[in-house]
Short mmCIF file of C-alpha atoms and ligand atoms in Angstrom, two decimals:
data_model
loop_
_atom_site.label_atom_id
_atom_site.label_comp_id
_atom_site.label_asym_id
_atom_site.label_seq_id
_atom_site.Cartn_x
_atom_site.Cartn_y
_atom_site.Cartn_z
CA MET L 161 17.07 -113.51 70.45
CA LYS L 162 13.49 -113.38 71.62
CA LYS L 163 11.13 -113.33 68.60
CA ARG L 164 7.96 -111.18 68.77
CA LEU L 165 5.22 -110.89 66.09
CA PHE L 166 3.45 -107.61 65.63
CA THR L 167 2.43 -108.47 62.02
CA PRO L 168 -1.29 -108.35 61.26
CA GLY L 169 -1.28 -112.14 61.35
CA PRO L 170 0.24 -114.54 62.08
CA ILE L 171 0.61 -113.43 65.68
CA SER L 172 2.12 -114.78 68.96
CA VAL L 173 0.10 -117.63 70.51
CA PRO L 174 -0.40 -117.94 74.26
CA GLU L 175 1.56 -120.79 75.90
CA GLU L 176 -1.58 -122.39 77.33
CA VAL L 177 -2.96 -122.67 73.70
CA LEU L 178 0.30 -123.99 72.40
CA LEU L 179 0.35 -126.57 75.08
CA GLU L 180 -3.21 -127.76 74.25
CA MET L 181 -2.25 -128.16 70.66
CA ALA L 182 0.87 -130.17 71.54
CA LYS L 183 -1.16 -132.93 73.00
CA PRO L 184 -1.25 -136.28 71.10
CA ILE L 185 -3.52 -136.16 68.02
CA ILE L 186 -6.98 -137.78 68.28
CA HIS L 187 -9.06 -138.99 65.47
CA HIS L 188 -11.53 -136.51 64.07
CA ARG L 189 -14.50 -138.83 64.10
CA THR L 190 -14.30 -139.93 67.83
CA PRO L 191 -16.80 -138.93 70.44
CA GLU L 192 -13.82 -137.34 72.25
CA PHE L 193 -13.14 -134.89 69.39
CA LEU L 194 -16.84 -134.34 68.57
CA ALA L 195 -17.43 -133.21 72.16
CA ILE L 196 -14.53 -130.63 71.75
CA ALA L 197 -16.15 -129.57 68.44
CA GLU L 198 -19.55 -129.20 70.05
CA GLU L 199 -18.17 -126.84 72.71
CA THR L 200 -16.20 -124.91 70.06
CA PHE L 201 -19.20 -124.47 67.74
CA LYS L 202 -21.23 -123.06 70.65
CA SER L 203 -18.45 -120.65 71.83
CA LEU L 204 -18.03 -119.39 68.31
CA LYS L 205 -21.56 -118.02 68.28
CA TYR L 206 -20.51 -115.75 71.20
CA PHE L 207 -17.33 -114.73 69.37
CA PHE L 208 -19.40 -113.88 66.26
CA GLN L 209 -22.25 -112.37 68.38
CA THR L 210 -24.87 -114.37 66.38
CA GLU L 211 -27.50 -117.09 66.60
CA ASN L 212 -26.80 -117.89 63.01
CA ASP L 213 -24.83 -121.06 61.96
CA VAL L 214 -21.04 -120.56 62.35
CA LEU L 215 -19.06 -123.11 60.29
CA ILE L 216 -15.49 -124.09 60.45
CA LEU L 217 -13.28 -124.58 57.37
CA ALA L 218 -9.70 -125.99 57.33
CA SER L 219 -8.28 -123.22 55.21
CA SER L 220 -6.76 -119.77 55.45
CA GLY L 221 -9.10 -116.78 55.53
CA THR L 222 -9.16 -116.52 51.77
CA GLY L 223 -10.83 -119.90 51.55
CA ALA L 224 -13.67 -118.62 53.63
CA MET L 225 -13.93 -115.55 51.30
CA GLU L 226 -14.04 -117.88 48.38
CA ALA L 227 -16.66 -119.95 50.14
CA ALA L 228 -18.83 -116.72 50.69
CA VAL L 229 -18.55 -115.95 47.03
CA VAL L 230 -19.16 -119.42 45.39
CA ASN L 231 -22.15 -120.13 47.64
CA THR L 232 -23.97 -116.89 46.98
CA ILE L 233 -23.00 -115.43 43.44
CA SER L 234 -24.21 -117.08 40.23
CA PRO L 235 -22.61 -116.11 36.99
CA GLY L 236 -24.06 -112.84 35.79
CA ASP L 237 -25.17 -111.66 39.37
CA SER L 238 -24.36 -108.05 40.26
CA ALA L 239 -22.62 -107.27 43.50
CA VAL L 240 -21.26 -104.05 45.14
CA VAL L 241 -17.76 -104.56 46.43
CA ILE L 242 -16.37 -101.86 48.81
CA SER L 243 -12.67 -101.87 47.80
CA ALA L 244 -10.23 -99.65 49.47
CA GLY L 245 -7.23 -101.86 49.90
CA LYS L 246 -5.68 -105.21 49.34
CA PHE L 247 -8.51 -107.25 50.76
CA GLY L 248 -11.47 -105.40 49.29
CA GLU L 249 -9.64 -105.83 45.99
CA ARG L 250 -9.47 -109.64 46.76
CA PHE L 251 -13.30 -109.82 47.12
CA ALA L 252 -13.72 -108.07 43.83
CA GLU L 253 -11.30 -110.50 42.20
CA LEU L 254 -13.15 -113.40 43.68
CA VAL L 255 -16.56 -112.29 42.41
CA LYS L 256 -15.14 -111.63 38.98
CA THR L 257 -13.46 -115.08 38.96
CA TYR L 258 -16.80 -116.74 39.40
CA GLY L 259 -18.53 -114.66 36.60
CA GLY L 260 -20.13 -112.07 38.81
CA ASN L 261 -20.52 -108.45 37.72
CA VAL L 262 -18.68 -106.24 40.17
CA ILE L 263 -19.94 -102.71 40.87
CA LEU L 264 -16.99 -101.18 42.66
CA HIS L 265 -17.32 -98.68 45.46
CA GLU L 266 -13.70 -97.23 45.67
CA PRO L 267 -13.37 -94.47 48.25
CA GLY L 268 -9.61 -94.66 47.94
CA TRP L 269 -7.14 -96.47 50.17
CA GLY L 270 -7.45 -95.36 53.82
CA ASN L 271 -10.84 -93.58 53.27
CA PRO L 272 -14.13 -94.52 54.88
CA ALA L 273 -16.98 -95.72 52.55
CA ASP L 274 -19.59 -93.27 51.34
CA ILE L 275 -22.68 -94.97 52.69
CA LYS L 276 -25.10 -92.63 50.90
CA LEU L 277 -23.59 -93.50 47.54
CA ILE L 278 -23.85 -97.21 48.35
CA GLU L 279 -27.57 -96.66 49.19
CA LYS L 280 -27.97 -94.78 45.90
CA THR L 281 -26.34 -97.63 43.94
CA LEU L 282 -28.65 -100.14 45.64
CA ASN L 283 -31.76 -97.97 44.97
CA GLU L 284 -30.79 -97.61 41.21
CA ASN L 285 -30.02 -101.32 40.78
CA PRO L 286 -32.61 -103.41 42.52
CA SER L 287 -31.07 -106.51 40.91
CA ILE L 288 -27.93 -106.26 43.08
CA LYS L 289 -27.46 -109.60 44.92
CA ALA L 290 -24.86 -108.75 47.48
CA VAL L 291 -22.78 -106.12 49.11
CA PHE L 292 -19.18 -106.99 50.09
CA ALA L 293 -17.39 -105.09 52.78
CA THR L 294 -14.35 -105.43 54.99
CA LEU L 295 -14.45 -104.70 58.69
CA VAL L 296 -10.85 -103.81 59.03
CA GLU L 297 -8.91 -103.31 55.91
CA THR L 298 -5.51 -104.68 57.02
CA SER L 299 -3.48 -103.08 54.21
CA THR L 300 -4.36 -99.64 55.38
CA GLY L 301 -5.44 -100.08 58.98
CA THR L 302 -8.89 -98.66 58.28
CA ILE L 303 -12.14 -99.58 60.03
CA TYR L 304 -15.40 -99.55 58.09
CA ASP L 305 -18.85 -98.60 59.45
CA ILE L 306 -20.33 -102.01 59.06
CA GLU L 307 -23.33 -101.20 61.22
CA SER L 308 -24.53 -98.37 58.89
CA ILE L 309 -23.78 -100.37 55.72
CA GLY L 310 -25.70 -103.28 57.23
CA ASN L 311 -28.74 -101.10 57.94
CA THR L 312 -28.73 -99.90 54.44
CA VAL L 313 -28.43 -103.31 52.87
CA ALA L 314 -31.17 -104.64 55.18
CA ARG L 315 -33.67 -102.28 53.43
CA HIS L 316 -32.94 -104.25 50.13
CA PRO L 317 -34.57 -107.71 50.39
CA ASN L 318 -32.79 -108.90 47.26
CA ALA L 319 -29.33 -108.23 48.59
CA ILE L 320 -27.27 -110.02 51.22
CA PHE L 321 -24.49 -108.42 53.20
CA ILE L 322 -21.12 -110.23 53.27
CA VAL L 323 -18.32 -109.02 55.56
CA ASP L 324 -14.62 -110.01 55.71
CA ALA L 325 -13.94 -109.65 59.42
CA ILE L 326 -10.71 -111.66 59.20
CA SER L 327 -8.60 -108.88 60.69
CA GLY L 328 -11.18 -107.26 63.01
CA LEU L 329 -13.28 -109.86 64.71
CA GLY L 330 -12.38 -110.04 68.39
CA ALA L 331 -10.30 -106.83 68.15
CA VAL L 332 -13.06 -104.35 67.56
CA PRO L 333 -16.84 -104.50 68.18
CA CYS L 334 -18.70 -106.41 65.63
CA TYR L 335 -22.31 -107.58 66.12
CA THR L 336 -23.28 -110.02 63.37
CA ASP L 337 -26.98 -110.24 64.15
CA LYS L 338 -27.56 -106.67 65.35
CA TRP L 339 -25.85 -105.18 62.40
CA GLY L 340 -27.58 -107.38 59.85
CA ILE L 341 -24.60 -109.23 58.59
CA ASP L 342 -25.61 -112.27 56.50
CA ILE L 343 -22.23 -113.86 55.99
CA LEU L 344 -19.30 -112.97 58.32
CA VAL L 345 -15.92 -114.38 57.50
CA SER L 346 -12.98 -114.68 59.80
CA GLY L 347 -9.70 -116.45 60.40
CA SER L 348 -7.63 -118.04 63.17
CA GLN L 349 -4.36 -116.14 62.98
CA LYS L 350 -5.57 -112.67 64.26
CA ALA L 351 -7.51 -111.82 67.32
CA LEU L 352 -8.22 -115.43 68.14
CA SER L 353 -4.59 -115.73 68.87
CA LEU L 354 -4.13 -119.07 66.99
CA PRO L 355 -1.78 -120.23 64.27
CA PRO L 356 -3.02 -119.85 60.69
CA GLY L 357 -5.08 -122.64 59.25
CA LEU L 358 -8.70 -122.30 60.30
CA ALA L 359 -11.37 -120.01 58.83
CA PHE L 360 -14.91 -119.34 59.92
CA VAL L 361 -18.15 -118.42 58.13
CA SER L 362 -21.41 -117.40 59.75
CA VAL L 363 -24.61 -117.76 57.73
CA SER L 364 -27.95 -116.08 58.21
CA PRO L 365 -31.32 -117.60 57.21
CA LYS L 366 -31.50 -115.09 54.39
CA ALA L 367 -28.13 -116.19 53.14
CA TRP L 368 -29.04 -119.89 53.31
CA LYS L 369 -31.89 -119.28 51.02
CA ARG L 370 -29.55 -117.71 48.55
CA ILE L 371 -27.02 -120.53 48.94
CA GLU L 372 -29.81 -123.00 47.85
CA ASP L 373 -30.53 -120.95 44.71
CA THR L 374 -26.89 -120.28 43.63
CA LYS L 375 -25.85 -121.94 40.25
CA THR L 376 -22.07 -121.67 40.70
CA PRO L 377 -20.49 -125.16 40.99
CA ARG L 378 -18.73 -125.76 44.36
CA TYR L 379 -17.27 -128.86 46.07
CA TYR L 380 -14.90 -128.40 48.99
CA TYR L 381 -16.47 -125.06 49.84
CA ASP L 382 -20.15 -126.13 49.40
CA LEU L 383 -21.39 -124.70 52.72
CA ARG L 384 -24.48 -126.95 52.72
CA LYS L 385 -22.17 -129.92 53.48
CA TYR L 386 -20.59 -128.08 56.45
CA ARG L 387 -24.08 -127.17 57.83
CA LYS L 388 -25.28 -130.76 57.62
CA ALA L 389 -22.16 -132.07 59.34
CA ALA L 390 -22.33 -129.31 62.01
CA THR L 391 -25.84 -130.40 63.05
CA LYS L 392 -23.85 -133.33 64.70
CA PHE L 393 -20.92 -131.07 65.54
CA ASP L 394 -18.99 -132.78 62.84
CA PHE L 395 -17.23 -131.77 59.58
CA PRO L 396 -17.57 -133.07 55.99
CA TYR L 397 -13.83 -133.67 55.63
CA THR L 398 -10.81 -134.30 57.84
CA MET L 399 -10.66 -131.36 60.24
CA ALA L 400 -7.45 -129.74 61.52
CA VAL L 401 -7.80 -131.49 64.78
CA SER L 402 -4.97 -129.63 66.74
CA LEU L 403 -6.18 -126.28 65.58
CA VAL L 404 -9.76 -126.90 66.74
CA ILE L 405 -8.44 -128.08 70.10
CA GLY L 406 -6.46 -124.78 70.33
CA LEU L 407 -9.46 -122.89 69.19
CA ARG L 408 -11.61 -124.28 72.04
CA LYS L 409 -8.97 -123.09 74.53
CA SER L 410 -8.61 -119.69 72.95
CA LEU L 411 -12.48 -119.26 72.99
CA GLN L 412 -12.53 -120.36 76.66
CA ILE L 413 -10.07 -117.61 77.50
CA ILE L 414 -12.01 -114.94 75.46
CA GLN L 415 -15.19 -115.93 77.04
CA GLN L 416 -13.79 -115.81 80.52
CA GLU L 417 -12.34 -112.39 79.80
CA THR L 418 -15.40 -111.12 77.75
CA LEU L 419 -15.33 -109.49 74.42
CA GLU L 420 -15.89 -106.10 75.89
CA VAL L 421 -12.63 -106.43 77.96
CA LEU L 422 -10.83 -107.64 74.76
CA TRP L 423 -12.02 -104.78 72.71
CA GLU L 424 -11.03 -102.25 75.31
CA ARG L 425 -7.48 -103.75 75.49
CA HIS L 426 -7.13 -103.38 71.69
CA ARG L 427 -8.49 -99.87 71.90
CA LYS L 428 -5.93 -98.86 74.42
CA ARG L 429 -2.92 -100.43 72.68
CA ALA L 430 -3.96 -98.81 69.35
CA GLU L 431 -4.40 -95.39 70.97
CA ALA L 432 -0.93 -95.79 72.52
CA VAL L 433 0.59 -96.50 69.17
CA ARG L 434 -1.21 -93.57 67.55
CA ASN L 435 -0.13 -91.15 70.25
CA ALA L 436 3.40 -92.46 70.17
CA ALA L 437 3.54 -91.90 66.42
CA ALA L 438 2.28 -88.34 66.83
CA ALA L 439 4.95 -87.64 69.52
CA MET L 440 7.60 -88.95 67.09
CA GLY L 441 6.32 -86.49 64.38
CA LEU L 442 4.75 -89.30 62.34
CA SER L 443 1.18 -89.51 60.96
CA ILE L 444 -1.25 -92.35 60.63
CA PHE L 445 -2.13 -93.36 57.09
CA SER L 446 -5.85 -93.97 57.56
CA ARG L 447 -8.63 -91.41 57.86
CA ALA L 448 -10.56 -93.95 60.08
CA PRO L 449 -7.82 -95.79 61.98
CA SER L 450 -8.82 -99.17 63.43
CA ASP L 451 -7.93 -100.55 66.80
CA ALA L 452 -6.84 -103.82 65.15
CA VAL L 453 -3.86 -102.61 63.09
CA THR L 454 -2.22 -99.30 62.73
CA ALA L 455 -0.42 -98.13 59.57
CA ILE L 456 2.15 -95.51 60.37
CA LEU L 457 3.35 -93.31 57.49
CA LEU L 458 7.18 -93.20 57.42
CA PRO L 459 9.18 -90.05 56.83
CA GLU L 460 10.19 -89.30 53.24
CA GLY L 461 13.40 -90.98 52.28
CA ILE L 462 13.09 -93.89 54.68
CA ASP L 463 12.82 -97.30 53.00
CA GLY L 464 10.05 -99.09 54.92
CA GLU L 465 10.89 -102.46 53.60
CA LYS L 466 14.59 -102.18 54.82
CA LEU L 467 13.34 -100.69 58.20
CA CYS L 468 11.02 -103.75 58.78
CA SER L 469 13.69 -106.15 57.82
CA GLU L 470 16.18 -104.46 60.17
CA MET L 471 13.65 -104.55 63.02
CA ARG L 472 13.37 -108.26 62.55
CA LYS L 473 17.11 -109.00 62.16
CA SER L 474 18.43 -106.62 64.96
CA PHE L 475 15.53 -106.90 67.56
CA GLY L 476 13.52 -110.02 66.64
CA MET L 477 10.46 -107.81 66.14
CA SER L 478 8.36 -108.55 63.13
CA VAL L 479 6.25 -105.68 61.96
CA ALA L 480 4.70 -105.44 58.49
CA GLY L 481 5.57 -103.04 55.69
CA GLY L 482 3.22 -101.65 53.04
CA GLN L 483 1.58 -103.43 50.19
CA ASP L 484 1.28 -102.32 46.62
CA ALA L 485 1.13 -98.46 46.51
CA LEU L 486 2.06 -98.38 50.21
CA ARG L 487 5.22 -100.54 49.73
CA GLY L 488 8.09 -99.06 51.54
CA LYS L 489 5.96 -96.14 52.79
CA VAL L 490 4.36 -97.41 55.94
CA VAL L 491 5.04 -99.71 58.88
CA ARG L 492 2.04 -101.68 60.12
CA ILE L 493 1.72 -102.79 63.78
CA SER L 494 -1.07 -105.10 64.86
CA HIS L 495 -2.71 -104.90 68.23
CA PHE L 496 -4.07 -108.45 68.27
CA GLY L 497 -2.60 -111.78 69.34
CA TRP L 498 -0.88 -112.62 72.53
CA GLN L 499 0.60 -109.26 73.43
CA ASP L 500 0.35 -106.91 76.48
CA GLU L 501 1.02 -103.34 77.29
CA PHE L 502 4.77 -103.92 77.69
CA ASP L 503 4.96 -105.48 74.25
CA THR L 504 3.39 -102.41 72.81
CA ILE L 505 6.06 -100.30 74.59
CA ALA L 506 8.78 -102.64 73.33
CA VAL L 507 7.75 -102.40 69.72
CA LEU L 508 7.44 -98.57 69.92
CA SER L 509 10.88 -98.35 71.53
CA ALA L 510 12.37 -100.61 68.83
CA LEU L 511 10.83 -98.38 66.18
CA GLU L 512 12.24 -95.25 67.71
CA VAL L 513 15.80 -96.78 67.85
CA MET L 514 15.44 -97.99 64.32
CA LEU L 515 14.15 -94.67 62.92
CA LYS L 516 17.13 -92.98 64.52
CA ARG L 517 19.56 -95.49 62.90
CA PHE L 518 17.91 -94.72 59.54
CA GLY L 519 18.66 -91.11 60.05
CA TYR L 520 15.29 -89.74 61.35
CA PRO L 521 15.76 -87.49 64.34
CA VAL L 522 13.69 -88.91 67.39
CA ASN L 523 14.41 -87.91 71.01
CA ASN L 524 14.95 -91.10 72.93
CA GLY L 525 11.77 -92.32 74.63
CA ILE L 526 9.52 -89.63 73.22
CA GLY L 527 6.98 -92.03 71.68
CA VAL L 528 7.43 -94.60 74.50
CA LYS L 529 6.53 -91.75 77.02
CA ALA L 530 3.37 -90.88 75.03
CA ALA L 531 2.36 -94.54 74.95
CA ILE L 532 2.90 -95.07 78.68
CA SER L 533 0.62 -92.14 79.38
CA VAL L 534 -2.23 -93.85 77.45
CA LEU L 535 -1.55 -97.35 78.83
CA PHE L 536 -0.92 -96.38 82.47
CA GLY L 537 -2.04 -92.89 82.99
N1 PMP N 841 -8.85 -110.25 54.58
C1 PMP N 841 -8.24 -109.56 55.54
C2 PMP N 841 -8.85 -108.21 56.07
C3 PMP N 841 -6.94 -109.93 55.94
O1 PMP N 841 -6.31 -109.21 56.87
C4 PMP N 841 -6.39 -111.18 55.43
C5 PMP N 841 -5.04 -111.65 55.90
N2 PMP N 841 -4.07 -110.70 56.09
C6 PMP N 841 -7.11 -111.85 54.46
C7 PMP N 841 -8.33 -111.36 54.15
C8 PMP N 841 -6.60 -113.11 53.85
O2 PMP N 841 -6.45 -114.03 54.77
P1 PMP N 841 -5.49 -115.31 54.66
O3 PMP N 841 -4.11 -114.82 54.39
O4 PMP N 841 -5.68 -116.04 55.92
O5 PMP N 841 -5.98 -116.08 53.47
#
């Protein structure tokens, strides 16, 4: 059976990237590898839309989130955390773990942030050291207005702006420098179409100043070590050689295609899925749906966990279920990774068939037809 990944990471990896990664391993301190790293570091600046340093860590995305916290938050520091899903909650847990004082901004799962309220909090508490946000909250499929939050934080010289763009970067527009993002965190297993295992952190000059002053102990995630090594396109520790080689290829493909084209492809696929859901009589969970991942609310009485498991077993299609309060209630489909329009049609068609098997009345092809209209006119 053909296996297809529509989970919000990991995702399918293009063959040309897989073939690059299958080449014999080279040592990470050789001129050959450092030349690959040099090209990769430079292309990452395009992917991040930044002139800031972009550092590469051998870890999953959470490692980069932890790096963002341990390098900028000292015990007792106050930070606003926008938390409206699993990954906002993770930032809050990380800040608390390292002794920070979390001021939660909780608009509710699936809801956009209240920027006026964030501004008010910042005005009333000039000692706030950081604002943490998520570009795309994967657990709900919600996109956050990072540009407006960035403009607000920029008016507060004491605070830095830290964004988890693990799920969104490459799938939706995100301008690190233009939007005033001091630290942007991302990971390899989403829109970069790579296997899991690499994470990235961009750091602005304002954030570097903070990093120097932070009192929290750190070792593997001390970003100063990564910056020092990166001046020679090197890494402080053994790098995940094959993944960096894959990353170079993936970034070459993206640069050739351009980010604008990539964003537009995600936008179309997401719109196709949203329209298909509506045609099937289903609604979207989020009040601000992203073009990176879509969470579709399932009809009452249908067990989402079972549905996802059956999709995988019967059709080889992996989609994600819900987490925590959404467990069993939604199905989440990602729009990133190596997929094309016909993959979108395939997953929608599989969802239709499976919903019918679970007893929900769907006219054959009704969702697929709506999707084709968006994708091909
Ligand atoms: N933040 C977001 C928005 C994510 O989607 C994920 C992964 N699903 C993470 C953080 C955590 O990344 P990882 O699982 O790679 O540690």
